[in-house]
Coordinates of C-alpha atoms in Angstrom, one line a residue:
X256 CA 77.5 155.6 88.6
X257 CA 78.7 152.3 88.0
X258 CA 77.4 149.9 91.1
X259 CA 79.5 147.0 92.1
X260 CA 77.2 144.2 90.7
X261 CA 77.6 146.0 87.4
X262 CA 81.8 146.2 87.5
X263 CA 82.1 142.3 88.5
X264 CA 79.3 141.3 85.7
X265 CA 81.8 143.4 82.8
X266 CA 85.2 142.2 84.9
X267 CA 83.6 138.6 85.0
X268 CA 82.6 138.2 81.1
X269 CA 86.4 140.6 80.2
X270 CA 87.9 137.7 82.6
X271 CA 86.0 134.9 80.1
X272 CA 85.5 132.7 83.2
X273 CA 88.9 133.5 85.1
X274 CA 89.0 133.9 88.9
X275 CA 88.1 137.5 90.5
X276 CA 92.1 139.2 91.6
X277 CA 93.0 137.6 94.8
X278 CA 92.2 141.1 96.6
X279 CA 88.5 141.5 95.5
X280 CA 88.1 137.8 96.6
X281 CA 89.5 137.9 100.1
X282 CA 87.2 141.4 100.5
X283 CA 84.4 139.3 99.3
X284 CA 85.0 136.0 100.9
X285 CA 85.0 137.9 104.3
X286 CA 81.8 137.3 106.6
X287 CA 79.3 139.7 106.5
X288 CA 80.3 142.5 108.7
X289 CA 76.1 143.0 109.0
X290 CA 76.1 139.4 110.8
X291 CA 78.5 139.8 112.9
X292 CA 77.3 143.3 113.9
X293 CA 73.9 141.6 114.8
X294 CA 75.4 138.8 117.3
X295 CA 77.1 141.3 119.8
X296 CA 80.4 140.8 119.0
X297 CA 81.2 137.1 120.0
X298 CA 83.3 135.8 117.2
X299 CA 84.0 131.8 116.7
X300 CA 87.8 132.0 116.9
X301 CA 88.6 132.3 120.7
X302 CA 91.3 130.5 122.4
X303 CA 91.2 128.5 125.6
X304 CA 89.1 125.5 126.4
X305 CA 85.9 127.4 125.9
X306 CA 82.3 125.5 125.7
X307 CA 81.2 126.2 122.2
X308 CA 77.3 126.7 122.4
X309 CA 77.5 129.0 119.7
X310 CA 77.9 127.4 116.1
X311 CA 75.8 124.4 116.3
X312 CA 78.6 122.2 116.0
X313 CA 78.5 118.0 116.2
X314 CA 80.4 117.6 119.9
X315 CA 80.8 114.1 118.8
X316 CA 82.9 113.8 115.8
X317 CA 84.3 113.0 113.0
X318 CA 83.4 110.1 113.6
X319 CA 85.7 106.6 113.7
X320 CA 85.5 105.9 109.8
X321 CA 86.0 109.3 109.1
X322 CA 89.1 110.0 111.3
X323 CA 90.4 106.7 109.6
X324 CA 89.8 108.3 106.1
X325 CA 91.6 110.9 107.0
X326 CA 94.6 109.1 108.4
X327 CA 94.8 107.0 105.2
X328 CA 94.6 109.8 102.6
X329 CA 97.4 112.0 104.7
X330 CA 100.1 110.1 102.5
X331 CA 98.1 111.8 99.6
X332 CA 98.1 115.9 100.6
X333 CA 100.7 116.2 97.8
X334 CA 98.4 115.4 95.4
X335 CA 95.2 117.3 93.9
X336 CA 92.2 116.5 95.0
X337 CA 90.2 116.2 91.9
X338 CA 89.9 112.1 91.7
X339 CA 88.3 112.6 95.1
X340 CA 86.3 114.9 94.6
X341 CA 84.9 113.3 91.7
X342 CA 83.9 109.9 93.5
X343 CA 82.5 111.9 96.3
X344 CA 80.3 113.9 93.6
X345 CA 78.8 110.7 91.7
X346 CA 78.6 109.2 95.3
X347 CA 76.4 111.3 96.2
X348 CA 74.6 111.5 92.8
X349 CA 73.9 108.2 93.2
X350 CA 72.7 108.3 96.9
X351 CA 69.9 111.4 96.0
X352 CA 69.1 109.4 92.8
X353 CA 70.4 112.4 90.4
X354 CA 72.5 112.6 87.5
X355 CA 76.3 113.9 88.8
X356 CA 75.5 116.9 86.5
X357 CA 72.9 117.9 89.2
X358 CA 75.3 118.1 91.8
X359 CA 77.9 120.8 92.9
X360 CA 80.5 120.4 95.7
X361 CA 82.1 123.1 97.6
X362 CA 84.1 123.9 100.9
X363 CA 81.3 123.9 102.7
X364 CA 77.5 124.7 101.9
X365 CA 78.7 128.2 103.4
X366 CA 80.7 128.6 99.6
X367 CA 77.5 127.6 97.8
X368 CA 75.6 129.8 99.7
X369 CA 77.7 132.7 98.9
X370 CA 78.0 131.9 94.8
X371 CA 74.1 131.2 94.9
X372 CA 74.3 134.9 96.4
X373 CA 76.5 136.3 94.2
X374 CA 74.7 135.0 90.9
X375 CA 71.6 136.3 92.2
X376 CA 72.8 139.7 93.2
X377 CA 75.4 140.0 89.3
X378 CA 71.7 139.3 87.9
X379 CA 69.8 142.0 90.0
X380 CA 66.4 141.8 91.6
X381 CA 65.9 140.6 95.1
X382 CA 66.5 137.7 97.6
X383 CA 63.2 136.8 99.7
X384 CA 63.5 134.6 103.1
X385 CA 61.8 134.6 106.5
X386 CA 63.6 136.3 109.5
X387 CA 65.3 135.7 111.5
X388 CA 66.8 132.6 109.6
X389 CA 70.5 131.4 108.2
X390 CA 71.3 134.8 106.4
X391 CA 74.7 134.3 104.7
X392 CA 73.3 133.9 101.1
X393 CA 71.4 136.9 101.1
X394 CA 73.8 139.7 103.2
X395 CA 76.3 138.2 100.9
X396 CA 74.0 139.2 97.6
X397 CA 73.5 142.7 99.4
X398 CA 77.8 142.8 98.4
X399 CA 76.3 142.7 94.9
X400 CA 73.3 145.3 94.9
X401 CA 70.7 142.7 95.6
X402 CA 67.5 143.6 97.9
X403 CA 67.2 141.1 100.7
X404 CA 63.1 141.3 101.3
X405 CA 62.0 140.1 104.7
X406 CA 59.3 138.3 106.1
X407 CA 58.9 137.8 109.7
X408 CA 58.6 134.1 111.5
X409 CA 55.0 133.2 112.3
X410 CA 53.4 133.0 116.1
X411 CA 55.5 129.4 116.0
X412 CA 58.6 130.5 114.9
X413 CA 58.5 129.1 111.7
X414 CA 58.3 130.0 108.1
X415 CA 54.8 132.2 107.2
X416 CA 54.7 129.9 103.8
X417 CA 51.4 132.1 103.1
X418 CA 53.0 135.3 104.2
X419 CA 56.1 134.8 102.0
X420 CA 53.8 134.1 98.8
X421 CA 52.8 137.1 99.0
X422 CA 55.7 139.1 99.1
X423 CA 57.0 138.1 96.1
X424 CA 57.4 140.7 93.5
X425 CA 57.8 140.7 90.1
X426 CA 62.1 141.6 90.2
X427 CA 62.1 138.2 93.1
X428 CA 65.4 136.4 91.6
X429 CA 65.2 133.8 94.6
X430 CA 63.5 132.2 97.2
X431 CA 65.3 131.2 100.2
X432 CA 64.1 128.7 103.0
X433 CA 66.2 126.8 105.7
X434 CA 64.6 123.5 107.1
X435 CA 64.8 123.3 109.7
X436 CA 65.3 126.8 110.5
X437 CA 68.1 128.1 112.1
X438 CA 68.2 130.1 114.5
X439 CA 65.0 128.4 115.6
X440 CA 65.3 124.9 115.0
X441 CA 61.6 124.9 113.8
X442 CA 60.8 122.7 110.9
X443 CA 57.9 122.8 108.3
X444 CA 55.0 120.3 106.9
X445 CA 56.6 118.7 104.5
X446 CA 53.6 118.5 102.3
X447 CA 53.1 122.7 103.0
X448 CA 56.6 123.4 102.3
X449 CA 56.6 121.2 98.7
X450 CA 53.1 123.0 97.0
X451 CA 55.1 126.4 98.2
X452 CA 58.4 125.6 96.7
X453 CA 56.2 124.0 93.3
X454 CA 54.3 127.5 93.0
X455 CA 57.3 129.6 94.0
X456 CA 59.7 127.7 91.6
X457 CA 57.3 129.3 89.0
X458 CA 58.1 133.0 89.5
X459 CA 61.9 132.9 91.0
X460 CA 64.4 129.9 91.9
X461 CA 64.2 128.4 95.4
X462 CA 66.9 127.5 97.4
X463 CA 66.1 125.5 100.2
X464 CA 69.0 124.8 102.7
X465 CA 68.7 121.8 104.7
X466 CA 71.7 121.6 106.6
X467 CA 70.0 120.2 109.9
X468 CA 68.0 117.9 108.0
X469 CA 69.7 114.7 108.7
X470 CA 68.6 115.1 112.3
X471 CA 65.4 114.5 111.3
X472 CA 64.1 110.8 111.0
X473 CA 63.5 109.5 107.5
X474 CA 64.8 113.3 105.9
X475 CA 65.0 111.9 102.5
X476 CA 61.3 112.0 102.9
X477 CA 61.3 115.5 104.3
X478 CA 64.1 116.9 101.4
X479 CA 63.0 119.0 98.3
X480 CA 65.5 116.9 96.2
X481 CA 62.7 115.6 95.0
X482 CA 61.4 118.5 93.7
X483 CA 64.8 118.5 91.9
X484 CA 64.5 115.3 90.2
X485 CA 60.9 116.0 89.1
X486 CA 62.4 118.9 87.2
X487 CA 61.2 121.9 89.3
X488 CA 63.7 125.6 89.7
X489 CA 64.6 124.4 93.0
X490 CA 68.1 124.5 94.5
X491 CA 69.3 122.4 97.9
X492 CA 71.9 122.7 100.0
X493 CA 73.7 119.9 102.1
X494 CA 76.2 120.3 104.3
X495 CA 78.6 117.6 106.3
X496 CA 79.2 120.2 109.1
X497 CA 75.8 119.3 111.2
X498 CA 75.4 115.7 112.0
X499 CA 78.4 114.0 110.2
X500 CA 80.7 116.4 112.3
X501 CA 82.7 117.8 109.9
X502 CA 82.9 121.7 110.2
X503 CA 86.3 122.2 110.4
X504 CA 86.7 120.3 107.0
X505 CA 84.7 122.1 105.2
X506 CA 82.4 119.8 102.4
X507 CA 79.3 120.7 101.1
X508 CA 76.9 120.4 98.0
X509 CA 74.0 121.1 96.3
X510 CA 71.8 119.5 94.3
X511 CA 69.9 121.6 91.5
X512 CA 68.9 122.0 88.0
X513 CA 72.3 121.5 86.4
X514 CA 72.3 124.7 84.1
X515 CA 72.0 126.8 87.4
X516 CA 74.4 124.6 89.3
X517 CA 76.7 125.7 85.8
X518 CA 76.3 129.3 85.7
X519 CA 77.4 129.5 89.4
X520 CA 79.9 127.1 89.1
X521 CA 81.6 129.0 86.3
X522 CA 82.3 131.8 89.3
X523 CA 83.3 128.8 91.9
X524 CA 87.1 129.5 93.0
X525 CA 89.4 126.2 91.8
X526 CA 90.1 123.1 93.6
X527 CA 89.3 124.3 97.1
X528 CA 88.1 121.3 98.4
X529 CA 90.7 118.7 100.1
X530 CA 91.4 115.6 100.3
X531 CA 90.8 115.3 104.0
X532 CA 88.0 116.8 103.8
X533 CA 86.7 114.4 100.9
X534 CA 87.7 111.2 102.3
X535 CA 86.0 112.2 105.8
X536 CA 82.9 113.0 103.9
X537 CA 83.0 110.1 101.7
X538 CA 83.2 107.8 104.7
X539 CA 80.9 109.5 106.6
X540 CA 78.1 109.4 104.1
X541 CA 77.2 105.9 104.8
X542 CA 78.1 106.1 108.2
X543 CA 74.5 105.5 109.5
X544 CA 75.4 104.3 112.8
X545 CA 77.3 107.5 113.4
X546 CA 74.2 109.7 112.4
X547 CA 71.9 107.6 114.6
X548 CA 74.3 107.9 117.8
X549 CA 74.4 111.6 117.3
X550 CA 70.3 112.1 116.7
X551 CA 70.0 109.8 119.9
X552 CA 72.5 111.7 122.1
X553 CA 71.4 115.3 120.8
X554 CA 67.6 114.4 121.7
X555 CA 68.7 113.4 125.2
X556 CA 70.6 117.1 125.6
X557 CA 67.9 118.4 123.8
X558 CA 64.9 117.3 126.2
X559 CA 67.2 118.2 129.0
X560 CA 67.4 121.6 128.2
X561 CA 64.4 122.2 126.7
X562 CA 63.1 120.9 130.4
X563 CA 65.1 123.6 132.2
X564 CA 64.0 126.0 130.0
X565 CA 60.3 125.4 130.9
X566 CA 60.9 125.1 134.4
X567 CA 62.0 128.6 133.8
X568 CA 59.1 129.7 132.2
X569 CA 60.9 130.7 129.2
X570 CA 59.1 130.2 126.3
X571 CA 60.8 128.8 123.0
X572 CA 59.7 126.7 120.2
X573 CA 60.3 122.9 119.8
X574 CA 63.6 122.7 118.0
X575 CA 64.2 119.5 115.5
X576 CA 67.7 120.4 115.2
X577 CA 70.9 120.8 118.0
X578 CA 70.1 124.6 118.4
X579 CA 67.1 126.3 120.8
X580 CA 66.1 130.2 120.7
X581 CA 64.5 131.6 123.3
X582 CA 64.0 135.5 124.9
X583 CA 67.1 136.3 126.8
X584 CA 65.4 137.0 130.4
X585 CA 68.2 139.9 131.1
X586 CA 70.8 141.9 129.2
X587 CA 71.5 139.9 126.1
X588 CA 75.6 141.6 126.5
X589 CA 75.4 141.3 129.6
X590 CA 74.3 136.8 129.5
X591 CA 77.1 136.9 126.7
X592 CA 79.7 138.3 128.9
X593 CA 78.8 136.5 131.5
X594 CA 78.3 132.9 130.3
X595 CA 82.2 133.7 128.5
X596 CA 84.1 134.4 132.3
X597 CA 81.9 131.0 133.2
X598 CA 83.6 129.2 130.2
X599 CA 80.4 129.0 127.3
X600 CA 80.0 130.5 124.3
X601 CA 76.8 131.2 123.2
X602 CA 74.7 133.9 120.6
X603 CA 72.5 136.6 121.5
X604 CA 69.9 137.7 118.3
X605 CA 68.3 140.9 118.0
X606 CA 64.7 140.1 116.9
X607 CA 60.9 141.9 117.1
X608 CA 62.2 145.1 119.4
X609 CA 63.9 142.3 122.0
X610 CA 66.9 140.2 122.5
X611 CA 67.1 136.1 121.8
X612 CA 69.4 133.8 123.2
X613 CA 70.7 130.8 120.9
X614 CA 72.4 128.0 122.5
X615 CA 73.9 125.0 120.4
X616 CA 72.8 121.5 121.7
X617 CA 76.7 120.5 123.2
X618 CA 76.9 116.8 125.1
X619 CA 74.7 116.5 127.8
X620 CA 77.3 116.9 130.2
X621 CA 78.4 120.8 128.0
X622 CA 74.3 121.5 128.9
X623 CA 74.3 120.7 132.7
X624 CA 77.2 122.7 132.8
X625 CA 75.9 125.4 130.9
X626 CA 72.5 125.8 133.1
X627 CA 74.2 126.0 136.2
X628 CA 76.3 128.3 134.7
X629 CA 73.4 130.4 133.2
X630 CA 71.6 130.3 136.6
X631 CA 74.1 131.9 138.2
X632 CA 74.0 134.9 135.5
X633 CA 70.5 135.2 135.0
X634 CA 69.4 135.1 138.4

């Protein structure tokens, strides 16, 4: 029986390079029915003035720059968005210190994520990550046959670097870490995490997604892009979605070994970025003061509700990003349901026979809302 990865990899190399029919690509662009299926149910899209705790959004922007790019490039949404999208790609080549042949852009690192998948799964073998972690790459691979090997969190909630070393297997296509770690927050040594990705990058390609890493002081210092520049198999991801604000314009990038970032750009749908999008990015890229302001104020929402959450007794990890998992203390349908009549949205994760919450760090005003309104439910 033919198996799906092996009817794209013919229709992909009969198509010389041509985009997949507009059908198969909406059935594969979906989100992972799997996913969804694991977070009881409560989807993004809801109307209404609803506190969203649940997609680890930037409450505070775009920010001023990049709401004035925007409004200066409207005049231009009749035009292409290729000059844009250019500057923006040697903009950032320059920023990371890479050649623009070692970076890809795409609407969104949620895109790259899914052709990093995709490749992987067309070429067969499997996907290793920890669990629970960001899982989009990898239940979008298992559309294309791939095996998505699991390795549980450590006693910390973080990456078991040793753990994962070991289950590599000889048909291991890919590596996949996410620091910091989301659902978690958690973050790893920097120093650990570069000798794992160096001996790893030996027996697969690693692809380490750092989309919360700009809320992390210095992260330059804390990125594997410099495992890219010294020539290593490693792949990351960036995303301006997190700290720059920027979900709902959907940029992202990565920054790899430019004959990988080719092969999976040959199956990259055209000119899907915009020029919204681009100029917000663009503008947001050196926006430092913007990126300090949201560090400070997601720290002070942070500590609050890390606080209430100890005075709780309910243990969770320290989280360097704006998310916080902890075990849900009732009903995990039950605290979504609930929390949704009082006007928050939040997650509920299925995880080592019990059920996690994970709340997104809002303002700190969203979080003293969203205790009281959690008291009420839980108690």
């Amino acid at each position: 029986m033919t198996t799906r990865r092996q009817w794209l990899k013919s229709a992909l190399a009969a198509g010389a390079g041509l985009p997949i029919s507009l059908t198969l690509a909406n059935d594969l662009m979906a989100a992972p029915v799997s996913e969804a299926e694991r977070l009881h149910g409560i989807g993004p899209f809801i109307n209404g003035k609803m506190v969203r705790l649940h997609s680890n959004e930037n409450p505070y922007g775009p920010s001023a720059k990049a709401r004035k790019a925007i409004a200066e490039v409207v005049a231009d949404g009749n035009r292409y968005a290729h000059e844009v999208a250019r500057e923006l790609r040697y903009t950032i080549a320059e920023k990371e210190g890479v050649s623009p042949e070692h970076v890809l852009m795409g609407c969104g690192s949620s895109e790259l994520l899914c052709l990093a998948g995709m490749t992987t799964g067309l070429e067969g073998g499997a996907i290793l990550s920890a669990f629970p972690t960001f899982s989009l790459l990898m239940t979008y691979a298992e559309k294309f046959d791939a095996r998505w090997d699991k390795v549980d969190l450590d006693a910390n909630m973080t990456h078991n670097l040793e753990a994962m070393a070991s289950a590599v297997k000889q048909d291991t296509k890919m590596v996949f870490v996410v620091n910091p770690n989301n659902p978690t927050g958690t973050v790893l040594d920097t120093d650990a995490l570069k000798s794992f990705c160096v001996e790893m990058a030996k027996r697969a390609t690693v692809f380490v997604d750092e989309a919360y890493i700009e809320f992390l002081e210095q992260p330059e210092k804390k990125s594997m892009v410099q495992l890219v520049k010294q020539g290593h198999n490693v792949i990351v991801s960036r995303t301006f979605s997190k700290v720059y604000g920027l979900a709902g314009m959907r940029v992202g990038y990565l920054i790899g070994p430019p004959d990988v970032l080719k092969k999976m750009g040959e199956k990259q749908f055209w000119g899907n970025n915009n020029q919204a999008g681009l100029a917000a990015a663009n503008a947001s890229l050196t926006d430092h003061d913007f990126v300090a302001f949201t560090r400070k104020k997601n720290a002070e929402a942070l500590n609050y509700f890390s606080n209430y959450l100890k005075s709780k007794k309910l243990p969770h990890a320290k989280s360097y990003a704006n998310v916080v998992f902890f075990p849900a203390p009732i009903d995990g349908k039950t605290i979504l349901e609930q929390t949704e009549k009082r006007g928050y949205l939040i997650r509920v994760w299925d995880y080592a026979d019990k059920e996690w919450c994970r709340v997104s760090i809002g303002t700190l005003d969203e979080m003293k809302g969203f205790v009281k309104a959690f008291d009420e439910v839980v108690s």
